[in-house]
mmCIF file of C-alpha atoms and ligand atoms in Angstrom:
data_model
loop_
_atom_site.group_PDB
_atom_site.id
_atom_site.type_symbol
_atom_site.label_atom_id
_atom_site.label_comp_id
_atom_site.label_asym_id
_atom_site.label_seq_id
_atom_site.Cartn_x
_atom_site.Cartn_y
_atom_site.Cartn_z
ATOM 1 C CA MET A 543 -38.465 -13.252 99.261
ATOM 2 C CA GLY A 544 -35.486 -11.131 100.201
ATOM 3 C CA GLY A 545 -35.472 -8.043 102.359
ATOM 4 C CA THR A 546 -37.608 -5.104 101.457
ATOM 5 C CA GLU A 547 -35.199 -2.291 102.261
ATOM 6 C CA ARG A 548 -34.221 -0.360 99.202
ATOM 7 C CA GLY A 549 -31.044 1.293 98.203
ATOM 8 C CA VAL A 550 -28.309 -1.347 98.061
ATOM 9 C CA VAL A 551 -28.354 -2.773 94.589
ATOM 10 C CA PRO A 552 -25.376 -4.713 93.300
ATOM 11 C CA VAL A 553 -24.111 -2.589 90.443
ATOM 12 C CA GLN A 554 -23.665 -5.625 88.252
ATOM 13 C CA LEU A 555 -27.294 -6.684 88.530
ATOM 14 C CA ALA A 556 -28.940 -6.629 85.138
ATOM 15 C CA ILE A 557 -32.420 -7.454 83.936
ATOM 16 C CA GLY A 558 -33.475 -8.734 80.553
ATOM 17 C CA PHE A 559 -37.080 -8.395 79.502
ATOM 18 C CA ASP A 560 -39.389 -10.083 77.094
ATOM 19 C CA PHE A 561 -41.449 -7.485 75.223
ATOM 20 C CA ASP A 562 -44.907 -8.704 74.217
ATOM 21 C CA HIS A 563 -47.242 -9.061 77.198
ATOM 22 C CA THR A 564 -44.356 -8.197 79.512
ATOM 23 C CA LEU A 565 -43.553 -4.548 78.733
ATOM 24 C CA GLY A 566 -46.279 -3.836 76.194
ATOM 25 C CA ILE A 567 -49.095 -5.233 74.132
ATOM 26 C CA ASP A 568 -49.401 -4.594 70.404
ATOM 27 C CA ASN A 569 -53.115 -5.284 69.956
ATOM 28 C CA LYS A 570 -52.582 -7.633 67.013
ATOM 29 C CA LEU A 571 -50.790 -4.953 65.044
ATOM 30 C CA GLU A 572 -49.228 -7.388 62.586
ATOM 31 C CA ARG A 573 -52.481 -9.248 62.008
ATOM 32 C CA VAL A 574 -54.113 -5.944 61.066
ATOM 33 C CA ALA A 575 -51.172 -5.083 58.794
ATOM 34 C CA PHE A 576 -51.757 -8.363 56.930
ATOM 35 C CA LEU A 577 -55.485 -7.686 56.645
ATOM 36 C CA ARG A 578 -54.668 -4.268 55.165
ATOM 37 C CA LEU A 579 -52.403 -6.066 52.735
ATOM 38 C CA LEU A 580 -55.272 -8.354 51.766
ATOM 39 C CA GLU A 581 -57.372 -5.271 51.086
ATOM 40 C CA GLN A 582 -54.624 -3.920 48.804
ATOM 41 C CA LEU A 583 -54.256 -7.247 47.011
ATOM 42 C CA ILE A 584 -57.969 -7.410 46.265
ATOM 43 C CA PHE A 585 -57.940 -3.796 45.083
ATOM 44 C CA ALA A 586 -55.117 -4.720 42.701
ATOM 45 C CA GLY A 587 -57.136 -7.582 41.179
ATOM 46 C CA GLY A 588 -56.308 -10.368 43.604
ATOM 47 C CA LYS A 589 -58.699 -12.369 45.728
ATOM 48 C CA ALA A 590 -59.213 -13.700 49.206
ATOM 49 C CA ILE A 591 -58.924 -17.481 49.350
ATOM 50 C CA GLY A 592 -61.102 -17.982 52.405
ATOM 51 C CA THR A 593 -63.561 -16.289 54.701
ATOM 52 C CA LEU A 594 -62.251 -13.429 56.778
ATOM 53 C CA ASP A 595 -62.007 -15.774 59.752
ATOM 54 C CA GLU A 596 -60.027 -18.249 57.664
ATOM 55 C CA GLU A 597 -57.760 -15.519 56.337
ATOM 56 C CA THR A 598 -57.169 -14.298 59.882
ATOM 57 C CA ALA A 599 -56.339 -17.818 61.082
ATOM 58 C CA HIS A 600 -53.905 -18.192 58.194
ATOM 59 C CA ILE A 601 -52.278 -14.851 59.024
ATOM 60 C CA ASP A 602 -51.888 -15.817 62.688
ATOM 61 C CA ASP A 603 -50.280 -19.079 61.625
ATOM 62 C CA LEU A 604 -47.849 -17.313 59.286
ATOM 63 C CA LEU A 605 -46.903 -14.856 62.023
ATOM 64 C CA ALA A 606 -46.418 -17.623 64.580
ATOM 65 C CA GLN A 607 -44.090 -19.438 62.187
ATOM 66 C CA GLN A 608 -42.181 -16.255 61.431
ATOM 67 C CA ARG A 609 -41.757 -15.474 65.141
ATOM 68 C CA SER A 610 -40.507 -18.996 65.763
ATOM 69 C CA GLY A 611 -37.811 -18.398 63.164
ATOM 70 C CA ALA A 612 -39.160 -20.648 60.400
ATOM 71 C CA PHE A 613 -38.741 -17.794 57.886
ATOM 72 C CA PRO A 614 -38.206 -14.023 57.873
ATOM 73 C CA ILE A 615 -40.996 -11.470 57.634
ATOM 74 C CA ASP A 616 -40.325 -10.847 53.926
ATOM 75 C CA GLU A 617 -41.043 -14.478 53.197
ATOM 76 C CA ALA A 618 -44.173 -14.430 55.361
ATOM 77 C CA VAL A 619 -45.537 -11.582 53.255
ATOM 78 C CA GLU A 620 -44.498 -13.323 50.054
ATOM 79 C CA ARG A 621 -46.219 -16.541 51.137
ATOM 80 C CA PHE A 622 -49.359 -14.553 51.815
ATOM 81 C CA CYS A 623 -49.332 -12.611 48.536
ATOM 82 C CA LYS A 624 -48.491 -15.352 46.039
ATOM 83 C CA PRO A 625 -51.731 -17.391 46.196
ATOM 84 C CA ARG A 626 -53.878 -14.259 46.345
ATOM 85 C CA LEU A 627 -52.288 -12.211 43.596
ATOM 86 C CA PRO A 628 -50.136 -14.499 41.443
ATOM 87 C CA HIS A 629 -47.789 -13.374 38.711
ATOM 88 C CA THR A 630 -46.899 -10.119 40.374
ATOM 89 C CA ASP A 631 -43.866 -8.560 41.986
ATOM 90 C CA VAL A 632 -44.376 -8.991 45.714
ATOM 91 C CA HIS A 633 -41.633 -6.541 46.623
ATOM 92 C CA PRO A 634 -43.930 -3.477 46.805
ATOM 93 C CA TYR A 635 -46.274 -5.438 49.057
ATOM 94 C CA ILE A 636 -43.456 -6.373 51.409
ATOM 95 C CA GLN A 637 -42.529 -2.703 51.653
ATOM 96 C CA ALA A 638 -46.169 -1.700 52.133
ATOM 97 C CA TYR A 639 -46.597 -4.251 54.914
ATOM 98 C CA LYS A 640 -43.510 -3.061 56.778
ATOM 99 C CA LYS A 641 -44.430 0.589 56.369
ATOM 100 C CA PHE A 642 -47.923 0.052 57.717
ATOM 101 C CA ALA A 643 -46.693 -2.086 60.638
ATOM 102 C CA LEU A 644 -44.015 0.391 61.688
ATOM 103 C CA GLU A 645 -46.285 3.393 61.348
ATOM 104 C CA SER A 646 -48.968 1.635 63.421
ATOM 105 C CA VAL A 647 -46.776 1.185 66.481
ATOM 106 C CA ASP A 648 -47.635 4.530 68.050
ATOM 107 C CA TYR A 649 -51.343 3.787 67.800
ATOM 108 C CA PHE A 650 -51.455 0.080 68.560
ATOM 109 C CA VAL A 651 -48.770 -0.486 71.180
ATOM 110 C CA VAL A 652 -49.730 0.172 74.775
ATOM 111 C CA PRO A 653 -47.293 -0.104 77.689
ATOM 112 C CA LEU A 654 -48.270 -2.440 80.511
ATOM 113 C CA PRO A 655 -49.188 -0.571 83.680
ATOM 114 C CA GLY A 656 -46.097 0.459 85.603
ATOM 115 C CA VAL A 657 -43.604 0.163 82.754
ATOM 116 C CA ARG A 658 -42.402 3.749 82.656
ATOM 117 C CA ALA A 659 -42.093 4.007 86.452
ATOM 118 C CA LEU A 660 -40.227 0.701 86.550
ATOM 119 C CA LEU A 661 -37.779 1.716 83.829
ATOM 120 C CA GLN A 662 -37.184 5.039 85.545
ATOM 121 C CA GLU A 663 -36.491 3.303 88.859
ATOM 122 C CA LEU A 664 -34.120 0.819 87.239
ATOM 123 C CA ARG A 665 -32.197 3.635 85.571
ATOM 124 C CA ARG A 666 -32.038 5.500 88.888
ATOM 125 C CA SER A 667 -30.743 2.377 90.628
ATOM 126 C CA GLY A 668 -28.081 1.747 88.004
ATOM 127 C CA VAL A 669 -29.583 -1.582 86.956
ATOM 128 C CA ARG A 670 -28.720 -2.434 83.370
ATOM 129 C CA THR A 671 -31.561 -3.530 81.154
ATOM 130 C CA ALA A 672 -32.014 -5.065 77.720
ATOM 131 C CA ILE A 673 -34.845 -6.691 75.813
ATOM 132 C CA LEU A 674 -34.691 -10.154 74.247
ATOM 133 C CA THR A 675 -37.614 -10.705 71.911
ATOM 134 C CA ASN A 676 -38.582 -12.956 69.021
ATOM 135 C CA GLY A 677 -39.667 -11.129 65.878
ATOM 136 C CA TRP A 678 -38.359 -8.819 63.152
ATOM 137 C CA SER A 679 -35.943 -6.221 64.352
ATOM 138 C CA PRO A 680 -37.217 -2.790 63.225
ATOM 139 C CA LEU A 681 -40.700 -3.514 64.543
ATOM 140 C CA GLN A 682 -39.567 -4.845 67.923
ATOM 141 C CA GLU A 683 -37.147 -1.921 68.307
ATOM 142 C CA ARG A 684 -39.900 0.555 67.581
ATOM 143 C CA LYS A 685 -42.245 -1.149 70.021
ATOM 144 C CA ALA A 686 -39.553 -0.952 72.708
ATOM 145 C CA ALA A 687 -39.065 2.760 72.060
ATOM 146 C CA ARG A 688 -42.827 3.270 72.225
ATOM 147 C CA VAL A 689 -42.945 2.162 75.872
ATOM 148 C CA GLY A 690 -39.937 4.302 76.795
ATOM 149 C CA PHE A 691 -37.291 1.580 76.782
ATOM 150 C CA GLU A 692 -33.798 2.977 76.161
ATOM 151 C CA GLY A 693 -31.493 -0.043 76.450
ATOM 152 C CA PRO A 694 -30.307 -2.574 73.869
ATOM 153 C CA VAL A 695 -32.973 -4.551 72.032
ATOM 154 C CA VAL A 696 -31.821 -8.044 71.072
ATOM 155 C CA VAL A 697 -34.147 -9.421 68.410
ATOM 156 C CA SER A 698 -34.163 -13.032 67.252
ATOM 157 C CA GLU A 699 -34.056 -12.041 63.588
ATOM 158 C CA ARG A 700 -30.788 -10.176 64.104
ATOM 159 C CA VAL A 701 -29.029 -12.747 66.288
ATOM 160 C CA GLY A 702 -30.243 -15.649 64.166
ATOM 161 C CA VAL A 703 -31.688 -17.676 67.049
ATOM 162 C CA GLN A 704 -34.921 -17.486 68.987
ATOM 163 C CA LYS A 705 -35.942 -17.985 72.564
ATOM 164 C CA PRO A 706 -35.812 -20.476 74.205
ATOM 165 C CA GLU A 707 -32.459 -21.288 72.569
ATOM 166 C CA LYS A 708 -29.580 -20.850 74.999
ATOM 167 C CA THR A 709 -27.617 -18.841 72.457
ATOM 168 C CA ALA A 710 -30.424 -16.272 72.311
ATOM 169 C CA PHE A 711 -30.095 -15.729 76.068
ATOM 170 C CA ALA A 712 -26.311 -15.667 75.683
ATOM 171 C CA ALA A 713 -26.730 -12.777 73.223
ATOM 172 C CA LEU A 714 -28.889 -11.004 75.779
ATOM 173 C CA VAL A 715 -26.340 -11.483 78.559
ATOM 174 C CA ALA A 716 -23.620 -10.160 76.256
ATOM 175 C CA ALA A 717 -25.750 -7.076 75.602
ATOM 176 C CA LEU A 718 -26.281 -6.631 79.340
ATOM 177 C CA GLY A 719 -22.528 -6.851 79.916
ATOM 178 C CA VAL A 720 -22.690 -8.745 83.220
ATOM 179 C CA PRO A 721 -21.711 -12.242 84.339
ATOM 180 C CA LEU A 722 -24.427 -14.795 83.713
ATOM 181 C CA SER A 723 -25.027 -15.205 87.450
ATOM 182 C CA ASP A 724 -26.049 -11.541 87.742
ATOM 183 C CA ALA A 725 -28.625 -11.636 84.949
ATOM 184 C CA TRP A 726 -32.364 -11.918 85.489
ATOM 185 C CA TYR A 727 -34.960 -12.450 82.827
ATOM 186 C CA VAL A 728 -38.564 -11.345 83.127
ATOM 187 C CA GLY A 729 -41.258 -12.687 80.820
ATOM 188 C CA ASP A 730 -44.836 -13.884 80.606
ATOM 189 C CA ASN A 731 -44.305 -17.124 78.685
ATOM 190 C CA PRO A 732 -43.464 -20.108 80.930
ATOM 191 C CA ALA A 733 -41.741 -22.125 78.198
ATOM 192 C CA THR A 734 -39.816 -19.610 76.111
ATOM 193 C CA ASP A 735 -39.145 -17.008 78.805
ATOM 194 C CA VAL A 736 -38.972 -18.742 82.173
ATOM 195 C CA ALA A 737 -37.813 -22.274 81.370
ATOM 196 C CA GLY A 738 -35.602 -20.902 78.590
ATOM 197 C CA SER A 739 -33.827 -18.373 80.756
ATOM 198 C CA ILE A 740 -33.352 -20.800 83.652
ATOM 199 C CA ALA A 741 -31.919 -23.429 81.311
ATOM 200 C CA ALA A 742 -29.517 -20.787 80.011
ATOM 201 C CA GLY A 743 -28.325 -20.026 83.540
ATOM 202 C CA LEU A 744 -30.226 -16.815 84.250
ATOM 203 C CA ARG A 745 -32.609 -16.142 87.093
ATOM 204 C CA GLY A 746 -36.070 -16.622 85.572
ATOM 205 C CA ILE A 747 -38.857 -14.350 86.756
ATOM 206 C CA TRP A 748 -42.380 -15.153 85.622
ATOM 207 C CA LEU A 749 -44.731 -12.235 85.111
ATOM 208 C CA ASP A 750 -48.123 -13.814 85.699
ATOM 209 C CA ALA A 751 -50.292 -10.797 85.003
ATOM 210 C CA GLU A 752 -53.199 -12.901 83.784
ATOM 211 C CA LEU A 753 -53.272 -15.359 86.697
ATOM 212 C CA VAL A 754 -52.864 -18.511 84.645
ATOM 213 C CA THR A 755 -51.689 -21.951 85.782
ATOM 214 C CA TYR A 756 -47.982 -22.576 85.368
ATOM 215 C CA PRO A 757 -47.320 -25.812 83.447
ATOM 216 C CA SER A 758 -46.324 -28.546 85.875
ATOM 217 C CA ASP A 759 -43.795 -30.078 83.500
ATOM 218 C CA LEU A 760 -41.571 -26.988 83.307
ATOM 219 C CA PRO A 761 -38.862 -25.845 85.740
ATOM 220 C CA LYS A 762 -40.408 -23.534 88.312
ATOM 221 C CA PRO A 763 -39.650 -19.830 88.057
ATOM 222 C CA ASN A 764 -37.191 -18.410 90.585
ATOM 223 C CA VAL A 765 -39.728 -15.704 91.373
ATOM 224 C CA VAL A 766 -43.346 -15.081 90.394
ATOM 225 C CA ILE A 767 -44.678 -11.541 90.111
ATOM 226 C CA HIS A 768 -48.167 -10.440 89.128
ATOM 227 C CA SER A 769 -47.340 -6.904 88.068
ATOM 228 C CA LEU A 770 -44.218 -5.015 87.044
ATOM 229 C CA ASN A 771 -44.463 -2.891 90.190
ATOM 230 C CA GLU A 772 -43.449 -5.960 92.200
ATOM 231 C CA LEU A 773 -40.142 -6.141 90.365
ATOM 232 C CA VAL A 774 -38.790 -3.022 92.028
ATOM 233 C CA ASP A 775 -39.381 -4.587 95.445
ATOM 234 C CA LEU A 776 -37.220 -7.527 94.444
ATOM 235 C CA LEU A 777 -34.150 -5.436 93.737
ATOM 236 C CA PRO A 778 -32.596 -5.481 97.229
ATOM 237 C CA GLY A 779 -33.000 -9.267 97.300
ATOM 238 C CA ALA A 780 -30.878 -9.632 94.197
ATOM 239 C CA THR A 781 -28.309 -11.755 96.001
ATOM 240 C CA THR A 782 -30.868 -13.686 98.072
ATOM 241 C CA PRO A 783 -32.608 -16.655 96.477
ATOM 242 C CA ALA A 784 -36.387 -16.395 96.625
HETATM 243 MG MG1 MG B 1158 -44.323 -12.308 75.867
#
């Protein structure tokens, strides 16, 4: 690891962050929004098509597909509604889902320990920051604001590509406004965050807050940290390989 003296930070250094399980957790906010939707559908004359556990598994699958870019959130809600309340206009349900999800952010989303202090220190040091996250834009933007993040939020839905695609990281680097060689990326997911960012030419930092085993078949992270507090100590070593 580089030196530990603080104060000399290359002005062009910039850090991109993943959001979920890196800056904040959302406590299954979207799963709950879908379960609320199910409640509304049943109230309107529809029906569940499985046990609650089966419905929950189906919801998680829909959300995973949506986050991977298979279809937008509107279609995820439509796919959920159609078999449970056929022959109806799903548009009000799409709006109801989004409203509930957005309004739930303040209650559900919790910053990871150290986030606000880290962001404050990065601002003080002149380090540019941005978020690159897979998901639907208004929700991810609101989650970012909830943890006190003030920089650009690059969301897969808006840029049309998801992590680990190189073009998603290129959109992040463009938002950061620095040369590729000065961009770091911090995330918890070895495949989409670490391997993805390294393949795209960034410096990949793995946040291993849950002490899991890193997959042996993926490129190793440039740096491993176990809490966000450790990131600040890396700043002076920005030009020194770990
Ligand atoms: Mg994550």
